[in-house]
Amino acid sequence: MGINQSQGIQHLYWGEKVPAEDCAPLLKPYDFPFNTNAEKEREEFSPWGGMFFAEPSLKVMFHDGVRDLKMICSGHTIREKQPESGETGGNNSFDELVIHMQDVKYGLRVSLFYRVAEDLDLIERHCSITNTGEAPILIENAASAVWNLSGAEARNYRLTHAAGKWGCENQLRRDLLSEGKKILESRQGFTSPTFNPWFAIDDGTAGETHGPVWFGALAWSGNWKITVEKTIFNRVRVVGGVNDFDFQWELKSGETFETPVFTGGYTSGGFGEMSRKLHQYQLAHVLPGPHAGKPTKILYNSWEATFFDVNEEEQMKLAQKAAEIGVELFVVDDGWFGTRNSDRSGLGDWTVNRKKFPSGLAPLIEHVNGLGMDFGIWVEPEMVNPDSELYKAHPDWVYQFPGREGSLGRNQLVLNLARDEVKAYILDFMTDLLEKNNIAFIKWDMNRSFSECGWMEVPRSKQREIWVRHIRNLYQIWHTLRQRFPEVMFESCSGGGGRIDLGIMHYADQFWTSDNTDAFDRLKIQYGYSYVYAPKAMMCWVTESPNSMNERKLSLTYRFHSAMTGSLGIGANLNHWNDEEKAEACRLISQYKEIRHIIQFGSVFRLLPPNDGNICAVQYVGEDKKESILFVFNHSQQFGETDLRIRLQGLDKNKKYEIGSPADFTMTGSGLMNLGLPVQLKGDFSSALIRLKILE
Ligand code: GLA
């Protein structure tokens, strides 16, 4: 970027590294006659004002009703990287550039932040908007960043993104961009499964292993919006941040509004390289300490086995069986509190149900700990059933408009977490729960979209701030809980995978990927997830066969293999497993313990996608390319074809690898990556897990 003649910050180029001097000639005024200021389209950040008709990055109203912005660059600062503090998620590990902009007349300053993770070639961008005048300013739209793409290839640009719904999250879509806008967004109050807040654009030639990809992912768990706009001048601009839909923020004198971070990058190595960069970024800079560097524990969760029917005796029995097969963390899901015997009542009443747990949680926790496992528990703090003590005491604590009946979703209402007393209530009961019980893990759920979002107690100018205040307070609660209980791990869940994003990932150790636990459907859900998010954070349970969602029958091995491609958990009713199944589960769990460092901390290579042909293959390569794991899934046997050759990736081409454990044969890295590894798979829904290791 550079400062042009009109003191605007003009974007010049984004792509493969080139010397800055080659870009200098691009810095020139650009004019197009007739009714549009085409130069504004080239701005690095483009506030709304003047003859500018593309998606703006900032829109405000001043106290006198003026809604026009004319911003010029007023300087910049550079801060160099501080030594690593050992904590992840900090900003000290980046070089930082801050560009300052100022309105030519009004007291409005915008600072554009660029934090460069040089090892990964990624940039974290966000901006802050400060009222340096006397009177309040109303912000109507404040994007985190504008990403600019241009060039001759613009005519072939394709957008890749994720779309989905409950039980079917993160399905990949790839479309050619033509003039106009494609909007990915959530208006549901939370991240939502409908779209996920990231984009990837390629020039029409990229694949898994090759080609230019420009990408970005937004760190925000509330209403968000990413607008991908191709203009008639052959430019593509991606504007993203907090959704401006029903949004307004009152900025008083001296106040600053900080937007969420939008992380972006470029690679010439295709979608595979994009994902690996993002995964490494999350492991190094996003996932919270102190667990980010440790393998995720194998958990057991009885939700699918018992639903709301939890009690001390049955949970103790399940815990015994879970411990026998090698589980490390035993989690009690919904149903342990208040009158929560179904989803119709009790939500909000976070006291142990004494009919189900006569002496509280302590006996079960002691039993679980005695079996050598950690104990975890489910909560859904942002919600309330109207049939609850909490709602009776505080009917005004939910989002609502006077005189309108609020829509119920799963028989519940959303608590107004923009209110400080609601925030304090949640923080208090969570602190109490964690202080009084030896709880090592929290599954934090959130099971409905926001609606009728009234907050009538505050002045009208502040009522639409709820969309942002709710999420900020949520982040603050998680932050405080993590500080108070640094050893406790947190999982972000939202009717399955409805709250997966880089924002909550600063506080959550892992995500519940989907309520759909069918191991075949999961291949597609997990494939889409892996485009942006790290396998370490992707929770996958082995559940029953036939699966409760679709009656599909799959072998225990297939179910395990599908779940072992992320962080493994068990969600089946262990009372239904016979001795043979338990022995097989035990074997696979101990195998997973031997290989999880490769899956959770290594590099992922999506060799054959699950939505294209019969065979799906995904490979993980560990540090120094010494070890690798290959998973192969056969959908349906056809034409007697059982002998496959799967071309691997990411190995050391000059080294010999032992294949199998114990080793069956050896091949060179070069042979494995070019000739391919011979794999035999017979039968519908068959699968294989193959281990490879460098021969020292
Ligand atoms: C949501 C979650 C499930 C389970 C139930 C409990 O649907 O995604 O995993 O916790 O809530 O009510």
PDB file of C-alpha atoms and ligand atoms in Angstrom, residues 166 303 308 333-334 340 378 410 443 445 447 493-496 512 515 541, ligand 1:
ATOM      1  CA  TRP A 166     -27.534 -28.497  12.259  1.00  0.00           C
ATOM      2  CA  TRP A 303     -25.248 -37.802  25.908  1.00  0.00           C
ATOM      3  CA  PHE A 308     -31.365 -36.481  30.028  1.00  0.00           C
ATOM      4  CA  ASP A 333     -23.726 -33.958  29.750  1.00  0.00           C
ATOM      5  CA  ASP A 334     -27.119 -32.241  30.039  1.00  0.00           C
ATOM      6  CA  ARG A 340     -33.850 -30.803  33.820  1.00  0.00           C
ATOM      7  CA  TRP A 378     -21.945 -29.726  30.534  1.00  0.00           C
ATOM      8  CA  ARG A 410     -35.666 -25.726  21.942  1.00  0.00           C
ATOM      9  CA  LYS A 443     -18.536 -28.279  27.764  1.00  0.00           C
ATOM     10  CA  ASP A 445     -23.185 -25.202  25.002  1.00  0.00           C
ATOM     11  CA  ASN A 447     -28.487 -24.088  21.656  1.00  0.00           C
ATOM     12  CA  CYS A 493     -20.441 -26.352  21.545  1.00  0.00           C
ATOM     13  CA  SER A 494     -23.526 -24.912  19.925  1.00  0.00           C
ATOM     14  CA  GLY A 495     -26.131 -27.435  18.850  1.00  0.00           C
ATOM     15  CA  GLY A 496     -23.101 -29.257  17.460  1.00  0.00           C
ATOM     16  CA  TRP A 512     -17.787 -30.000  19.388  1.00  0.00           C
ATOM     17  CA  ASP A 515     -24.285 -33.479  16.701  1.00  0.00           C
ATOM     18  CA  TRP A 541     -16.911 -39.329  19.152  1.00  0.00           C
TER      19      TRP A 541
HETATM   20  C1  GLA B   1     -26.618 -29.908  22.173  1.00  0.00           C
HETATM   21  C2  GLA B   1     -25.223 -30.465  22.052  1.00  0.00           C
HETATM   22  C3  GLA B   1     -25.209 -31.933  22.396  1.00  0.00           C
HETATM   23  C4  GLA B   1     -25.758 -32.127  23.795  1.00  0.00           C
HETATM   24  C5  GLA B   1     -27.129 -31.482  23.919  1.00  0.00           C
HETATM   25  C6  GLA B   1     -27.598 -31.497  25.363  1.00  0.00           C
HETATM   26  O1  GLA B   1     -27.448 -30.430  21.203  1.00  0.00           O
HETATM   27  O2  GLA B   1     -24.694 -30.252  20.772  1.00  0.00           O
HETATM   28  O3  GLA B   1     -23.911 -32.467  22.300  1.00  0.00           O
HETATM   29  O4  GLA B   1     -24.861 -31.564  24.714  1.00  0.00           O
HETATM   30  O5  GLA B   1     -27.132 -30.144  23.470  1.00  0.00           O
HETATM   31  O6  GLA B   1     -28.846 -30.944  25.524  1.00  0.00           O
END
